[in-house]
mmCIF file with all atom_site columns, C-alpha atoms in Angstrom:
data_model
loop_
_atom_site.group_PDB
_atom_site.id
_atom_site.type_symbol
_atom_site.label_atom_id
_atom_site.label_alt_id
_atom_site.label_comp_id
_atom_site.label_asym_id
_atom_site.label_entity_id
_atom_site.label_seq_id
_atom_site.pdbx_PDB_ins_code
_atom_site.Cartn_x
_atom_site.Cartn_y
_atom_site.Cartn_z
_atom_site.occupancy
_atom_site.B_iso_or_equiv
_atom_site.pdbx_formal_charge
_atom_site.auth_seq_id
_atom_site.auth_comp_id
_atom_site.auth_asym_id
_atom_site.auth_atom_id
_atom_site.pdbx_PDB_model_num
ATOM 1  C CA . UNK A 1 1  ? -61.710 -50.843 115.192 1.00 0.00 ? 132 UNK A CA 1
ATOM 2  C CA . UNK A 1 2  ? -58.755 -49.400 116.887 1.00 0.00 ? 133 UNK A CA 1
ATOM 3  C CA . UNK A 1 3  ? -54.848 -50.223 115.821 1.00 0.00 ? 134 UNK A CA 1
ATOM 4  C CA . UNK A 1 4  ? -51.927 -49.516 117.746 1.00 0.00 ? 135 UNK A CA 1
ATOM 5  C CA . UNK A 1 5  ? -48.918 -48.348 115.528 1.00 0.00 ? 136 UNK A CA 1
ATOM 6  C CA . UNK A 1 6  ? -46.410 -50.933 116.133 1.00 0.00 ? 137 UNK A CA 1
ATOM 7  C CA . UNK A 1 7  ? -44.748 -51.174 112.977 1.00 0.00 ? 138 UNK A CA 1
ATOM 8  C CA . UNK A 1 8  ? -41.311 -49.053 112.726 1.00 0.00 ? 139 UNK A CA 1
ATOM 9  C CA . UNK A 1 9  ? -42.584 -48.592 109.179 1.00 0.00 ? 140 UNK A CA 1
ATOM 10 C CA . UNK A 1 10 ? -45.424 -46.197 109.431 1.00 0.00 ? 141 UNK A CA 1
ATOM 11 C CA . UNK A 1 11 ? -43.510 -43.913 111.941 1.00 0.00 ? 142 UNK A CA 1
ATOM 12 C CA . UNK A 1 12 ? -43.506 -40.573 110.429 1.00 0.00 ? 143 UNK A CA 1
ATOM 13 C CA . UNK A 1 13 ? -46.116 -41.149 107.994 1.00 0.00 ? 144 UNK A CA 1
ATOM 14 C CA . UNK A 1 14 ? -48.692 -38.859 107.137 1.00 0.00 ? 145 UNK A CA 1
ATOM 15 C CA . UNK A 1 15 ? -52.317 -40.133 107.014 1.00 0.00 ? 146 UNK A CA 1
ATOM 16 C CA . UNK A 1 16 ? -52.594 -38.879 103.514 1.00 0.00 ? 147 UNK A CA 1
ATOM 17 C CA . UNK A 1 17 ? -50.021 -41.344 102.341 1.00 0.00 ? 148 UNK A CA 1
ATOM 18 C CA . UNK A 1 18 ? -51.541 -44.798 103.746 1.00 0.00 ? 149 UNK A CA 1
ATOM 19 C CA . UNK A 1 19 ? -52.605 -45.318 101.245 1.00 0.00 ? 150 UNK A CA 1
ATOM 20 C CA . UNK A 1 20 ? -56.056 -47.141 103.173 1.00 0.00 ? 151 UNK A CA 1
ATOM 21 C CA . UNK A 1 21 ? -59.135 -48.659 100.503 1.00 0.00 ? 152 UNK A CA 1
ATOM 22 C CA . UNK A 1 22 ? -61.795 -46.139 99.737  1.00 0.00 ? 153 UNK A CA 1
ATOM 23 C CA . UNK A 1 23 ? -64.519 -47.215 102.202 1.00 0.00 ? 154 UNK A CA 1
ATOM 24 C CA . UNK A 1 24 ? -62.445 -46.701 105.110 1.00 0.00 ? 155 UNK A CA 1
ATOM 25 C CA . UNK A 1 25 ? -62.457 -43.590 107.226 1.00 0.00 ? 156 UNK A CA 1
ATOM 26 C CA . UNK A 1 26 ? -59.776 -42.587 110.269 1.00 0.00 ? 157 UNK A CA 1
ATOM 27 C CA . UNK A 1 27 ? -61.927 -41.254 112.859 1.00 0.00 ? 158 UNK A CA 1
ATOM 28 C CA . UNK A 1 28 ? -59.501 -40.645 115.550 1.00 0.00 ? 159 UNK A CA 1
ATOM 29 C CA . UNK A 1 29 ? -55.890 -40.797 116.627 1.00 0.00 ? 160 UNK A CA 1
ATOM 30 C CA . UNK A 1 30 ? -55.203 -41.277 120.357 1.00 0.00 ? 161 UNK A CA 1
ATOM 31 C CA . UNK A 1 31 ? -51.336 -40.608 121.482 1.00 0.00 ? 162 UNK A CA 1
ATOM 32 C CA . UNK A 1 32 ? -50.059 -41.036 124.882 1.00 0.00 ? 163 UNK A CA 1
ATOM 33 C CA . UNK A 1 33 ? -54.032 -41.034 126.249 1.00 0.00 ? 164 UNK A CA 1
ATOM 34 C CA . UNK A 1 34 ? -54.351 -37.585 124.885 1.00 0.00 ? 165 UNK A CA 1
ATOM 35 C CA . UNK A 1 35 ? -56.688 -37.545 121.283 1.00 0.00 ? 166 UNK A CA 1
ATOM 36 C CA . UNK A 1 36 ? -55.229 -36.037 118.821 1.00 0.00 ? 167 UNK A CA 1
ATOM 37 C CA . UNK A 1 37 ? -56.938 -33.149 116.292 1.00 0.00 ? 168 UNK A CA 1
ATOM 38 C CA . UNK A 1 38 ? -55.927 -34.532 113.109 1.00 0.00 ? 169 UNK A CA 1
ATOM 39 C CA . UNK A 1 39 ? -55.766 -33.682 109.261 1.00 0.00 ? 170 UNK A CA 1
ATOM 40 C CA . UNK A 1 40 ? -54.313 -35.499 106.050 1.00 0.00 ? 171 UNK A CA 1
ATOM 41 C CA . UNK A 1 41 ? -50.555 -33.955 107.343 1.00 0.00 ? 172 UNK A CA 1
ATOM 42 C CA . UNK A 1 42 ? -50.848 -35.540 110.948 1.00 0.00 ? 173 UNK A CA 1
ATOM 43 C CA . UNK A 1 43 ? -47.865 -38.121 110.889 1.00 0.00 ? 174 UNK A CA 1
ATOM 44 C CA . UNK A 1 44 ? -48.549 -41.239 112.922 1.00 0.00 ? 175 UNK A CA 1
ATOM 45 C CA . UNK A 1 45 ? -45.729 -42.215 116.129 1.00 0.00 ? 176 UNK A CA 1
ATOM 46 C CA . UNK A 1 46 ? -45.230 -45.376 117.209 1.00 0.00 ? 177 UNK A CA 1
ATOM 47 C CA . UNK A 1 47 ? -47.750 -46.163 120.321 1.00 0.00 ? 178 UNK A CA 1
ATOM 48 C CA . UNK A 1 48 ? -50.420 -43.630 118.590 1.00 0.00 ? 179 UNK A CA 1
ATOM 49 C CA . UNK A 1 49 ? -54.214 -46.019 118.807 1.00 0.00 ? 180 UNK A CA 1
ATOM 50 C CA . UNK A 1 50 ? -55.965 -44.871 115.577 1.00 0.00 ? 181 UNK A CA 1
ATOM 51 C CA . UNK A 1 51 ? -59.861 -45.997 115.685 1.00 0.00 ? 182 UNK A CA 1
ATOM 52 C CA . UNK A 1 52 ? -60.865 -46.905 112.153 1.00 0.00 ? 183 UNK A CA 1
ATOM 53 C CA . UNK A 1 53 ? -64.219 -47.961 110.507 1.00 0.00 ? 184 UNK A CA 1
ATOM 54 C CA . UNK A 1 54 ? -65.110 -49.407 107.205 1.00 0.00 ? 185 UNK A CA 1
ATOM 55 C CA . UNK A 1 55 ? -66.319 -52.780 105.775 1.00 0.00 ? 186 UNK A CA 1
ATOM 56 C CA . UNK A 1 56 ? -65.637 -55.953 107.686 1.00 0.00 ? 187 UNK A CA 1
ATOM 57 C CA . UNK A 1 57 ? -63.157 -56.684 104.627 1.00 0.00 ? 188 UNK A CA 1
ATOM 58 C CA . UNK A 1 58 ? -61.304 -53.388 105.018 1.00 0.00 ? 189 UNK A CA 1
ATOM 59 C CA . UNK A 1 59 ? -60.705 -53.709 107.912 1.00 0.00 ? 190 UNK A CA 1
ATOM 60 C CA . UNK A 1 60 ? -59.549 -57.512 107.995 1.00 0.00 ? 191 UNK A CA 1
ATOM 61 C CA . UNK A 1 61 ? -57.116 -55.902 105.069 1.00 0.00 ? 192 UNK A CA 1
ATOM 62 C CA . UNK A 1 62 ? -55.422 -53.306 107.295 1.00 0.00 ? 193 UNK A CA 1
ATOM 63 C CA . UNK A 1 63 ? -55.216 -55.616 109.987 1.00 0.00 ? 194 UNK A CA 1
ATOM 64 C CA . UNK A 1 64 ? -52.770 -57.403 108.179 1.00 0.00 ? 195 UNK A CA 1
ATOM 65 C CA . UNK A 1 65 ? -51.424 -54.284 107.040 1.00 0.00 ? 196 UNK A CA 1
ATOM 66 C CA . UNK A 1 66 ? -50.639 -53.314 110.055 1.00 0.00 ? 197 UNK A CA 1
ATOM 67 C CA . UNK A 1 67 ? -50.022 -56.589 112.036 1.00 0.00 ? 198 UNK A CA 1
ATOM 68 C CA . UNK A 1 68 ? -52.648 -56.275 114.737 1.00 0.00 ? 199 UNK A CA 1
#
């Protein structure tokens, strides 16, 4: 599933902090149509498309999270 960050919120936060459930793993980070090469430090922009997967559940959760 892929998120846009839209939310002022998670601007500047590094994917180590999310803080996401255990079964769900950040495969990619897309910013400005360029993908990004990332590690627990990359901090997420606003506009950056991060492709998630995990279970069905998860991922309903961090829809919400992050009002998709």
């Amino acid at each position: 599933q892929d998120i846009e960050i839209r939310d002022r919120g998670f601007h500047g936060i590094a994917l180590r902090d999310l803080s996401l459930p255990n079964d769900v793993l950040i495969l990619s980070v897309q910013r400005k149509g360029h993908m990004v090469v990332t590690h627990g430090y990359t901090r997420l922009r606003l506009g950056d498309i991060v492709t998630i997967v995990g279970s069905a559940e998860s991922l309903e959760e961090l829809a919400l999270k992050f009002e998709v």
